[in-house]
Amino acid sequence: MPATTPTTDPLQRERDHLASSRAALRAMREDVENLDISDVTGTWVTAIVLNKQIQARIAALADLAHTPLFFGRLDYLHAISEGLSSPPAGTEGELAGGGSGESFYIGRRHVHDALGDPMVIDWRAPVSQPFYRASRADPLDVERRRRFGYTGGELTAYEDEHLTDPAETDSASALLAAEIEKPRVGPMRDIVATIQPEQDEIVRADVGGTICVQGAPGTGKTAVGLHRVAYLLYAHRERLARTGTLVIGPNDAFLSYIEQVLPALGELAVAQATVQQLVAHVEIRAEDDPEAARLKGDARMAEVLRRAVRSGITLPTEPCVVVRGSRRWRVPVHELIAIIEELKVREIRYGAAREALPQRIAHAVLLKMEQGGEAPDDRVQDAVARNAQVKATVKECWPPVDPAKLVHRLLSEPQFLARCADGILDEDEQRAVLRTEPGRSVRTALWTPADAVLVDEATDLVQRTASLGHVVLDEAQDLSPMQYRAVGRRCSTGSATVLGDLAQGTTPWATASWSDALHHLGKPGSHVEELTKGFRVPEEVIAYASRLLPAIAPGLAPATSIRDLPGSLAISRIDDDLDAAVVEACRKALTQEGSTGLIAADARIPRLAAALDAAGLPHLAPGTETTAEARLTLVPASLAKGLEYDYVVLDEPAAVVAGEPDERTGLRRLYVALTRAVSGLAVLHTLPLPEQLG
């Protein structure tokens, strides 16, 4: 079984290697800081580009004091490289069989000494993979896997697994458990030291394919997605540096919570956004009712918009006559119709077709010039394309389209919507999406979040949206089909990592299946991986929350947890002052180490905030970083998704359910709230608990 070894000499040697590695990292950083690029910058543009790259490299080489430089070590049975690494001084005899293999320290980034020999291997390197996947059944030529324990940045312990020793039996790793259970104070941290084999398979999946992860609460799906980005940037840096990467989250609070993970792994160039920020073509000034929002998010709206964009295309009734010098060149109506019909059939973007039309007309004119004995070249064709008569014909037959104005008209004019939605939306559905207060212009219209997605669709129909190399989409279960399409446009020629939990879908349009979601994303047939082993939520808590699954997601398997913490769940019926009891529960939770989240129905938040203030308990809003001095966060249930706290106090579950438009959505919201705790959950209520909880 793994044994935590406090022996002084071996531990000191590991500390010495840590100190030497930190010194080597400082030297690497100083080398970059001292680079003189004055002799290699040909122009001021080159100088700016090189200086930007140098500054990014300096930032990536930062040594974070409380972040271990390495967290593990692999001792191989045989040499696997030539001069790649050698055991640190004094450890040669530690290897079984006399030390014929090699040792590699596994850490968050590569560190080498003055001679270029590696002292720490990047966790993403192929030689590091056995740290996550080696087992007694398949040791992958690893004799020993060593894990290190740290306290405040200081190496304090290590633990060995001898994978080829038949006398040693499997046992839970104390250091691994301690790392997983470390108190949550501040933003989300990386899990690079605790990645499990099934997670590692997802992290290292090929960049060319899209992968979808159905993950129960606490299975680490968000962390897996972020580490996958870091791995892909390591394995395909040049490609992704050219095409870009993006992490999409449900809200700003969530993005604030996860924003330090990738920088801690040395990756600083990954953009973050919400779906709403991606489609910010108009100013949001209103909210749709649930039915209108659901219909506007329906995939059928894509065809309605396609018809609307092309509704202005008309066939000419008069020829196009181009005057050049003393000659007149006439393109007859039937030729113009043929050109326009061909562009319509090709189904290219509306804007691209509009740009091609004058060139096609000009080409027809050039053919007539050649038949008339002239010898025009490309410059003449460009000049003809700019001719006033050609431009007038294009404007009449293929008029310009402003996406926002088009959507405004579609949602404001019943006759136009009826024409574009004929056979797609019935009359009741058309009435539901029409605005009750249309607004006189794009600027004064009461735009909603669902409207902005429609504008984004129309924008793409006019001009193709640029694609990124890889997109990570988290909490994907809450997206509408039209939102999936908006995300899919951002990775149409790239790949995606889709993360979510169908049981946590809390929007009226929440996806029913991942196959549907992947279809709308434009990635049909992509692989779906299911994670059911939890590492965050205690078994007692996840088992209680899983009682809701038959009602909210009957097709999903209940999650299990590796963490058995008796007493982690407390349910209390309060007969008198619920607010006072909640405040006292928060005060009790704060006596423990780590963060505390008070989760309540959105409507209860102002009252609970006043109660906390009156009791002198300072509290934060979601997205604000917790500190040692401020560890209590007051969380509306609508913003709890994706967040985690060491201790959670859940106020009045029945109110959480009642705060949603239907029971299933309310129970899903409650499921989210019940699964945010890492060490303990206290449920306080005066109203009866939902019957689905038993």
XYZ file of C-alpha atoms in Angstrom:
694
model
C 0.000 0.000 0.000
C 1.180 3.597 -0.551
C 3.213 4.727 2.435
C 3.778 8.348 3.416
C 7.491 8.492 4.165
C 8.827 11.097 6.611
C 12.432 9.850 6.353
C 14.705 12.871 6.651
C 17.361 12.169 4.004
C 15.125 11.234 1.044
C 12.749 14.065 1.870
C 15.624 16.523 2.094
C 16.910 15.386 -1.288
C 13.511 16.094 -2.797
C 13.477 19.518 -1.152
C 16.919 20.186 -2.554
C 15.702 19.285 -6.032
C 12.738 21.628 -5.566
C 15.088 24.454 -4.561
C 17.371 23.745 -7.526
C 14.401 23.637 -9.884
C 13.106 26.977 -8.626
C 16.580 28.471 -9.113
C 16.684 27.064 -12.641
C 13.257 28.558 -13.398
C 14.451 31.950 -12.154
C 17.478 31.643 -14.432
C 15.233 30.791 -17.383
C 13.145 33.871 -16.680
C 16.213 36.093 -16.306
C 17.593 34.808 -19.604
C 14.422 35.927 -21.345
C 14.358 39.268 -19.510
C 17.945 39.948 -20.606
C 17.370 39.226 -24.276
C 18.614 42.020 -26.549
C 16.495 42.112 -29.695
C 17.849 45.371 -31.082
C 19.948 43.573 -33.696
C 17.186 41.269 -34.955
C 14.239 43.644 -35.347
C 14.125 44.810 -38.925
C 11.187 47.199 -38.460
C 9.275 48.766 -35.622
C 6.434 46.319 -36.308
C 8.799 43.373 -35.846
C 10.089 44.941 -32.637
C 6.565 45.245 -31.221
C 5.703 41.642 -32.133
C 8.928 40.240 -30.663
C 8.605 42.318 -27.511
C 5.031 41.088 -27.035
C 6.198 37.489 -27.403
C 9.011 38.062 -24.905
C 6.643 39.570 -22.344
C 4.270 36.612 -22.758
C 7.186 34.215 -22.245
C 8.284 36.075 -19.092
C 4.745 35.889 -17.698
C 4.542 32.166 -18.498
C 7.780 31.564 -16.543
C 6.447 33.115 -13.341
C 7.142 31.058 -10.217
C 4.030 31.134 -8.059
C 5.138 30.894 -4.435
C 2.257 28.750 -3.183
C 1.967 26.600 -6.326
C 4.217 23.510 -6.280
C 6.677 23.456 -9.163
C 6.361 19.694 -9.350
C 3.861 17.340 -7.759
C 5.078 13.905 -8.749
C 7.941 11.740 -9.883
C 8.127 8.692 -12.146
C 10.868 6.092 -11.812
C 11.006 3.985 -14.964
C 12.316 0.426 -15.045
C 14.294 1.059 -18.217
C 15.914 4.031 -19.900
C 13.434 5.587 -22.321
C 15.508 8.475 -23.660
C 19.049 9.495 -24.373
C 20.110 12.276 -22.067
C 16.577 13.493 -21.428
C 16.802 13.156 -17.697
C 18.761 11.461 -14.994
C 17.948 10.713 -11.359
C 18.743 13.587 -8.979
C 21.948 13.313 -7.023
C 21.782 10.717 -4.265
C 18.668 8.915 -5.546
C 20.236 6.437 -7.949
C 20.090 3.600 -5.448
C 16.413 4.176 -4.691
C 15.315 2.502 -7.920
C 14.463 -1.161 -7.749
C 16.961 -3.364 -9.492
C 19.834 -0.976 -8.967
C 18.506 2.070 -10.797
C 18.816 1.054 -14.443
C 15.901 3.285 -15.460
C 15.294 7.018 -15.406
C 13.481 9.409 -13.085
C 11.282 12.285 -14.178
C 9.773 14.996 -12.011
C 6.304 15.920 -13.259
C 5.141 19.501 -12.868
C 3.053 22.332 -14.276
C 5.722 23.463 -16.722
C 9.061 22.443 -18.160
C 12.182 23.554 -16.294
C 15.737 22.941 -17.470
C 19.174 23.649 -16.036
C 21.988 25.720 -17.520
C 23.015 22.833 -19.786
C 19.495 22.393 -21.118
C 18.839 19.152 -19.226
C 15.271 18.966 -17.889
C 14.740 19.199 -14.143
C 10.940 19.189 -14.330
C 8.885 17.691 -17.156
C 5.677 19.380 -18.282
C 2.652 17.315 -17.223
C 1.448 17.407 -20.831
C 4.545 15.734 -22.289
C 4.146 12.123 -23.485
C 6.676 10.917 -20.889
C 4.380 12.286 -18.146
C 1.284 10.379 -19.240
C 2.000 7.255 -17.144
C 1.793 9.404 -14.009
C -1.959 9.521 -14.647
C -2.569 6.158 -16.303
C -0.087 3.630 -14.910
C -1.581 0.943 -12.683
C -0.606 -2.399 -11.191
C -2.443 -4.129 -14.013
C -0.565 -2.044 -16.590
C 2.439 -0.257 -15.030
C 3.614 1.176 -18.380
C 7.246 0.378 -17.453
C 6.954 2.509 -14.286
C 8.529 0.948 -11.208
C 7.486 3.698 -8.804
C 5.073 6.604 -8.843
C 5.803 9.181 -6.173
C 3.361 11.886 -5.085
C 4.461 14.932 -3.112
C 2.609 16.747 -0.366
C 2.953 20.476 0.191
C 1.991 22.921 2.910
C 2.054 26.573 1.918
C 4.434 25.897 -0.951
C 6.850 23.855 1.183
C 7.421 20.180 0.352
C 6.471 18.291 3.505
C 5.869 14.649 2.527
C 5.918 12.099 -0.216
C 4.092 8.886 -0.925
C 5.233 5.975 -3.083
C 3.423 3.371 -5.146
C 5.612 0.480 -6.315
C 3.584 -0.629 -9.301
C 5.643 -3.732 -10.052
C 5.898 -5.009 -6.474
C 3.441 -7.927 -6.069
C 3.695 -7.664 -2.282
C 2.254 -4.146 -2.259
C -1.540 -3.865 -2.446
C -3.735 -1.077 -3.771
C -4.820 1.496 -1.230
C -6.272 4.968 -1.350
C -3.682 7.711 -1.610
C -3.704 9.953 1.474
C -1.913 12.768 -0.379
C -4.311 12.528 -3.322
C -7.282 12.711 -0.960
C -5.726 15.653 0.890
C -5.222 17.542 -2.370
C -8.823 16.936 -3.458
C -10.190 17.971 -0.048
C -7.998 21.064 0.307
C -10.190 24.008 1.416
C -11.630 26.176 -1.386
C -10.584 29.765 -0.741
C -10.181 32.064 -3.733
C -10.775 31.148 -7.375
C -10.887 27.648 -8.829
C -7.498 25.944 -8.905
C -6.072 23.427 -11.330
C -6.326 19.660 -10.759
C -3.131 18.802 -12.598
C -1.820 16.801 -9.624
C -5.012 14.755 -9.238
C -6.194 14.018 -12.792
C -7.704 10.540 -12.908
C -7.222 8.037 -15.772
C -10.713 8.522 -17.214
C -10.233 12.291 -17.058
C -6.796 12.077 -18.659
C -8.234 10.241 -21.663
C -10.517 13.214 -22.297
C -7.769 15.763 -21.662
C -5.449 14.148 -24.236
C -8.081 13.395 -26.892
C -7.027 14.473 -30.383
C -7.561 18.099 -31.383
C -9.244 17.097 -34.627
C -12.387 15.739 -33.010
C -15.145 17.232 -30.896
C -15.818 15.506 -27.588
C -18.844 15.889 -25.308
C -18.595 15.199 -21.572
C -21.737 14.349 -19.615
C -20.512 14.856 -16.076
C -22.405 14.489 -12.827
C -21.740 17.101 -10.091
C -18.238 16.894 -8.660
C -16.786 14.733 -11.432
C -14.414 17.508 -12.497
C -15.829 18.141 -15.966
C -15.032 21.863 -15.903
C -11.472 21.243 -14.771
C -11.110 18.531 -17.414
C -12.216 20.977 -20.114
C -9.734 23.629 -18.973
C -6.872 21.149 -18.743
C -7.782 19.916 -22.205
C -7.258 23.440 -23.514
C -3.867 23.575 -21.806
C -2.913 20.196 -23.289
C -4.009 21.134 -26.809
C -2.041 24.388 -26.634
C 1.007 22.348 -25.672
C 0.554 19.658 -28.325
C -0.651 21.942 -31.148
C 0.632 25.357 -30.122
C 1.460 26.723 -33.568
C -1.865 25.677 -35.030
C -3.970 27.040 -32.159
C -1.877 30.192 -31.835
C -2.886 30.906 -35.411
C -6.577 30.031 -35.068
C -7.283 30.860 -31.421
C -9.015 29.201 -28.479
C -12.037 30.244 -26.449
C -13.683 29.147 -23.196
C -17.429 29.846 -23.002
C -19.147 29.880 -19.616
C -22.708 30.555 -18.418
C -22.121 33.887 -16.681
C -19.469 36.359 -15.524
C -19.402 34.944 -11.977
C -18.469 31.531 -13.357
C -15.783 32.972 -15.640
C -14.302 34.929 -12.724
C -14.194 31.730 -10.699
C -12.254 29.755 -13.334
C -10.067 32.523 -14.775
C -6.888 31.613 -12.814
C -6.714 27.941 -13.841
C -5.065 28.346 -17.249
C -2.599 31.080 -16.178
C -1.475 28.769 -13.336
C -0.649 26.218 -16.039
C 1.321 28.792 -18.014
C -1.376 29.504 -20.629
C -2.199 33.195 -20.840
C -3.701 33.635 -24.320
C -7.055 31.870 -23.970
C -10.087 34.125 -24.313
C -13.179 33.775 -22.104
C -16.743 34.853 -22.833
C -20.380 34.085 -22.198
C -22.681 33.239 -25.101
C -24.366 36.593 -24.608
C -21.051 38.396 -24.994
C -20.399 36.512 -28.240
C -23.654 37.768 -29.756
C -23.553 41.325 -28.387
C -24.747 42.970 -31.604
C -27.532 44.942 -29.879
C -28.109 46.426 -26.427
C -30.192 44.131 -24.215
C -33.004 46.088 -22.599
C -35.724 43.529 -21.882
C -36.486 39.880 -21.141
C -38.760 37.499 -23.038
C -41.411 35.462 -21.321
C -40.430 31.752 -21.196
C -42.541 30.722 -24.196
C -41.248 33.531 -26.425
C -37.667 32.786 -25.401
C -38.160 29.090 -26.114
C -39.575 29.762 -29.580
C -36.887 32.285 -30.478
C -34.309 29.693 -29.463
C -35.948 26.981 -31.588
C -33.838 25.714 -34.513
C -36.752 26.456 -36.856
C -35.952 30.155 -36.516
C -32.812 29.565 -38.608
C -34.953 28.862 -41.687
C -37.251 31.799 -40.876
C -34.203 34.070 -40.807
C -32.780 32.572 -43.993
C -36.015 33.412 -45.774
C -36.029 36.894 -44.263
C -32.459 37.634 -45.358
C -33.235 36.542 -48.931
C -36.693 38.096 -49.054
C -35.386 41.203 -50.778
C -33.881 39.367 -53.752
C -35.830 40.206 -56.921
C -35.422 39.297 -60.568
C -34.724 42.167 -63.001
C -37.314 43.422 -65.461
C -34.958 45.621 -67.472
C -31.547 45.000 -69.041
C -28.346 46.428 -67.617
C -26.758 48.870 -70.089
C -23.116 49.854 -69.520
C -21.683 52.860 -71.348
C -17.925 52.893 -71.997
C -16.659 55.657 -74.211
C -18.764 55.780 -77.337
C -20.088 52.249 -77.012
C -22.992 50.769 -75.080
C -22.944 47.199 -73.827
C -26.253 45.570 -73.010
C -26.768 42.583 -70.689
C -30.301 41.337 -71.427
C -32.822 40.445 -68.752
C -32.624 36.706 -69.334
C -28.837 36.722 -68.745
C -29.231 38.747 -65.563
C -31.893 36.311 -64.336
C -29.619 33.368 -65.044
C -26.781 34.979 -63.073
C -29.014 35.738 -60.074
C -30.676 32.317 -60.088
C -27.273 30.642 -60.127
C -26.121 32.663 -57.111
C -29.349 31.792 -55.277
C -28.925 28.074 -55.950
C -25.312 28.066 -54.743
C -26.484 29.033 -51.226
C -23.362 31.055 -50.494
C -23.489 33.804 -47.873
C -25.793 36.647 -48.835
C -23.036 39.246 -48.569
C -20.557 37.141 -50.551
C -23.139 36.662 -53.309
C -23.830 40.384 -53.341
C -20.124 41.063 -53.749
C -19.916 38.466 -56.546
C -22.936 39.779 -58.490
C -21.324 42.959 -59.947
C -18.299 40.907 -60.999
C -20.572 38.366 -62.719
C -22.418 41.130 -64.573
C -19.086 42.740 -65.493
C -17.838 39.394 -66.794
C -20.901 39.152 -69.054
C -20.082 42.632 -70.377
C -16.457 41.600 -71.020
C -17.582 38.614 -73.070
C -19.612 40.960 -75.238
C -16.602 43.290 -75.581
C -14.467 40.399 -76.765
C -17.161 39.398 -79.257
C -17.092 43.008 -80.474
C -13.372 42.845 -81.180
C -11.982 44.465 -78.028
C -9.365 42.937 -75.722
C -10.346 43.918 -72.163
C -8.328 42.790 -69.125
C -9.079 42.370 -65.407
C -8.778 46.116 -64.807
C -11.581 46.725 -67.267
C -13.763 44.116 -65.517
C -13.186 45.811 -62.161
C -14.061 49.175 -63.691
C -17.267 47.782 -65.194
C -18.201 46.234 -61.831
C -17.981 49.736 -60.333
C -20.138 51.235 -63.076
C -23.139 53.167 -61.758
C -25.648 51.162 -63.816
C -24.202 47.853 -62.622
C -24.330 49.076 -59.008
C -27.933 50.183 -59.497
C -28.892 46.769 -60.869
C -27.213 45.037 -57.910
C -28.933 47.308 -55.393
C -32.338 46.651 -56.951
C -31.980 42.894 -57.357
C -29.786 42.009 -54.358
C -30.223 44.842 -51.850
C -27.921 45.244 -48.825
C -29.123 43.689 -45.560
C -28.535 45.103 -42.079
C -28.963 42.091 -39.732
C -30.237 44.078 -36.743
C -32.735 46.034 -38.872
C -33.898 42.814 -40.485
C -34.565 41.075 -37.144
C -36.244 44.214 -35.811
C -38.577 44.185 -38.799
C -39.207 40.450 -38.481
C -40.257 40.770 -34.828
C -42.267 43.956 -35.368
C -44.217 43.418 -38.616
C -46.794 40.595 -38.451
C -47.137 40.399 -42.243
C -43.386 40.077 -42.817
C -43.071 37.414 -40.104
C -46.068 35.516 -41.528
C -44.468 35.503 -44.975
C -41.081 34.294 -43.691
C -42.495 31.787 -41.184
C -45.159 30.302 -43.453
C -45.242 26.536 -42.923
C -42.677 26.775 -40.104
C -44.382 28.552 -37.201
C -48.130 28.407 -36.682
C -50.173 31.518 -35.954
C -49.982 31.133 -32.174
C -46.221 30.736 -32.318
C -45.902 33.792 -34.548
C -47.937 35.861 -32.089
C -45.711 34.639 -29.252
C -42.489 35.888 -30.863
C -43.872 39.227 -32.076
C -43.050 42.213 -29.903
C -45.893 43.819 -27.990
C -43.955 47.102 -28.070
C -42.074 47.079 -31.381
C -40.058 50.266 -30.960
C -39.552 52.747 -33.752
C -35.957 51.866 -34.591
C -33.124 49.459 -33.870
C -31.781 51.859 -31.259
C -35.027 52.181 -29.300
C -36.232 48.577 -29.667
C -36.525 46.480 -26.498
C -33.999 43.819 -27.425
C -33.891 40.585 -25.427
C -31.076 38.023 -25.060
C -32.873 35.661 -27.458
C -33.186 38.487 -29.995
C -29.427 39.013 -29.919
C -28.901 35.370 -30.895
C -31.251 35.881 -33.855
C -29.226 38.902 -34.931
C -26.090 36.774 -34.737
C -27.689 34.138 -36.977
C -28.706 36.813 -39.481
C -25.217 38.317 -39.365
C -23.729 34.943 -40.253
C -26.193 34.515 -43.114
C -24.888 37.794 -44.519
C -21.188 37.314 -43.756
C -19.506 34.135 -42.510
C -18.435 34.182 -38.841
C -14.719 33.581 -38.317
C -13.913 30.164 -36.854
C -11.526 29.460 -33.986
C -9.293 26.423 -33.638
C -10.900 25.096 -30.454
C -13.818 26.105 -28.237
C -14.661 24.812 -24.761
C -18.360 25.161 -23.991
C -19.234 24.662 -20.329
C -22.693 24.241 -18.771
C -23.823 23.453 -22.298
C -27.071 21.810 -21.218
C -28.672 25.237 -20.763
C -28.248 26.423 -24.339
C -31.055 26.697 -26.871
C -30.631 25.237 -30.370
C -30.025 28.737 -31.746
C -27.358 29.364 -29.091
C -25.686 26.088 -30.043
C -25.640 27.311 -33.631
C -24.024 30.574 -32.506
C -21.272 28.646 -30.695
C -20.909 26.211 -33.588
C -20.182 29.087 -35.949
C -17.182 29.972 -33.780
C -15.667 26.498 -34.322
C -17.056 25.550 -37.739
C -13.607 24.609 -39.047
C -12.177 23.744 -35.621
C -13.166 21.424 -32.799
C -14.973 21.745 -29.490
C -15.102 20.315 -25.989
C -18.706 20.336 -24.777
C -19.241 20.027 -21.020
C -22.475 19.700 -19.122
C -24.981 17.699 -17.121
C -28.467 17.101 -18.503
C -29.787 16.913 -14.926
C -28.696 20.518 -14.342
C -30.552 22.038 -17.292
C -32.524 24.954 -15.834
C -33.719 26.907 -18.872
C -37.090 26.381 -20.594
C -35.151 25.294 -23.683
C -32.605 23.045 -21.910
C -31.391 20.299 -24.215
C -32.995 16.890 -23.934
C -30.071 14.883 -25.307
C -26.443 15.411 -26.268
C -27.047 14.039 -29.756
C -29.515 16.897 -30.347
C -27.073 19.415 -28.913
C -24.186 18.186 -31.074
C -26.412 18.292 -34.154
C -27.273 21.953 -33.545
C -23.605 22.680 -32.800
C -22.717 21.362 -36.247
C -20.754 18.423 -34.827
C -23.133 15.452 -35.247
C -21.837 12.036 -34.321
C -19.168 13.364 -31.949
C -18.075 11.116 -29.102
C -19.943 11.466 -25.789
C -18.068 10.494 -22.616
C -19.907 10.049 -19.307
C -18.239 10.816 -15.969
C -20.083 9.417 -12.949
C -17.307 9.088 -10.340
C -17.326 12.169 -8.139
C -14.268 13.646 -6.440
C -15.760 16.790 -4.903
C -19.221 16.149 -3.450
C -19.338 13.756 -0.446
C -21.150 10.446 -1.033
C -23.829 11.251 1.558
C -24.653 14.528 -0.194
C -24.630 13.240 -3.782
C -26.769 10.245 -2.806
C -29.364 12.588 -1.288
C -29.382 14.889 -4.328
C -29.609 11.894 -6.675
C -33.090 11.155 -5.314
C -34.221 13.888 -7.718
C -32.808 12.193 -10.839
C -35.860 10.054 -11.691
C -37.907 13.261 -11.920
C -35.382 15.527 -13.659
C -33.249 13.216 -15.841
C -34.590 9.655 -15.763
C -32.052 8.366 -18.279
C -28.950 9.308 -16.282
C -27.080 6.967 -13.968
C -26.710 8.258 -10.386
C -23.280 9.581 -9.531
C -21.040 8.008 -6.923
C -18.302 9.624 -4.865
C -14.905 8.440 -3.700
C -15.307 10.647 -0.618
C -17.161 9.050 2.280
C -17.630 11.742 4.931
C -20.159 10.663 7.575
C -22.066 13.638 8.934
C -21.518 15.764 5.811
C -25.297 16.209 5.373
C -27.574 17.873 7.931
C -31.273 18.581 7.309
C -33.114 20.768 9.809
C -36.802 21.688 10.036
C -37.138 25.187 11.512
C -40.417 25.995 13.214
C -39.894 29.645 14.132
C -37.343 32.152 12.718
C -35.783 30.669 9.556
C -33.641 33.759 8.848
C -32.042 33.608 12.294
C -31.428 29.871 11.946
C -29.766 30.402 8.566
C -27.489 33.100 9.977
C -26.513 30.814 12.839
C -25.800 27.961 10.392
C -23.504 30.292 8.427
C -21.733 31.340 11.600
C -21.195 27.676 12.485
C -19.874 26.845 9.017
C -17.406 29.718 9.229
C -15.786 28.111 12.268
C -14.486 25.497 9.837
C -11.590 26.045 7.465
C -12.442 27.078 3.918
C -15.233 28.856 2.063
C -18.951 28.927 2.842
C -21.764 29.499 0.370
C -25.274 30.479 1.436
C -27.552 29.473 -1.452
C -31.145 30.626 -1.575
C -33.985 31.324 -3.981
C -33.361 34.601 -5.805
C -36.391 36.202 -4.158
C -34.968 35.454 -0.684
C -31.567 37.066 -1.309
C -32.398 40.669 -0.202
C -33.950 39.457 3.057
C -31.032 37.149 3.858
C -28.529 39.884 2.981
C -30.217 42.152 5.508
C -30.157 39.385 8.131
C -26.435 38.770 7.588
C -25.704 42.496 7.789
C -27.688 42.809 11.009
C -25.728 39.895 12.475
C -22.412 41.476 11.490
C -21.462 38.701 9.057
C -19.688 40.139 6.009
C -20.622 38.416 2.766
C -19.570 38.505 -0.867
C -21.414 38.284 -4.171
C -20.749 35.409 -6.594
C -17.698 36.111 -8.722
C -15.940 38.011 -5.933
C -12.811 36.213 -4.820
C -12.962 34.850 -1.304
C -10.112 35.603 1.068
C -9.062 34.450 4.512
C -10.964 37.431 5.946
C -14.126 37.139 3.810
C -15.177 33.525 3.279
C -18.972 33.742 3.082
C -20.689 34.183 -0.301
C -24.419 34.850 -0.641
C -25.471 33.022 -3.810
C -28.781 33.332 -5.677
C -29.794 29.844 -6.769
C -29.830 31.038 -10.396
C -26.056 31.748 -10.207
C -24.917 28.691 -8.243
C -24.184 26.516 -11.255
C -20.509 25.651 -11.666
C -19.482 27.117 -8.296
C -18.249 25.161 -5.280
C -17.763 25.876 -1.574
C -16.318 23.858 1.293
C -19.546 24.288 3.248
C -22.974 25.144 1.889
C -26.016 26.358 3.772
C -29.113 25.835 1.632
C -32.107 27.973 2.530
C -35.680 26.759 1.960
C -35.519 24.216 -0.904
C -39.241 24.632 -1.627
C -38.643 28.319 -2.418
C -35.865 27.372 -4.849
C -38.273 25.071 -6.692
C -41.116 27.600 -6.616
C -38.877 30.281 -8.106
C -38.863 28.574 -11.505
C -41.643 28.544 -14.139
C -42.262 24.783 -13.865
C -41.610 22.009 -11.359
C -39.007 20.113 -13.400
C -36.893 23.216 -13.874
C -37.292 24.052 -10.184
C -36.169 20.565 -9.135
C -33.172 20.835 -11.455
C -32.280 24.166 -9.863
C -32.515 22.486 -6.468
C -30.285 19.629 -7.686
C -27.639 22.201 -8.610
C -27.877 23.879 -5.202
C -27.640 20.567 -3.347
C -24.408 19.607 -5.098
C -22.179 22.655 -4.490
C -20.634 21.441 -1.202
C -17.186 19.894 -0.824
C -17.179 19.076 2.890
C -20.624 19.725 4.333
C -24.200 20.663 3.420
C -26.763 22.075 5.845
C -30.342 22.232 4.554
C -32.734 24.460 6.530
C -36.459 24.672 5.804
C -39.830 25.611 7.222
C -41.934 24.532 4.240
C -42.179 20.814 3.441
C -39.336 19.467 1.337
C -40.182 18.421 -2.244
C -41.691 14.935 -2.170
C -39.088 13.730 -4.695
C -36.469 13.990 -1.939
C -38.377 11.422 0.083
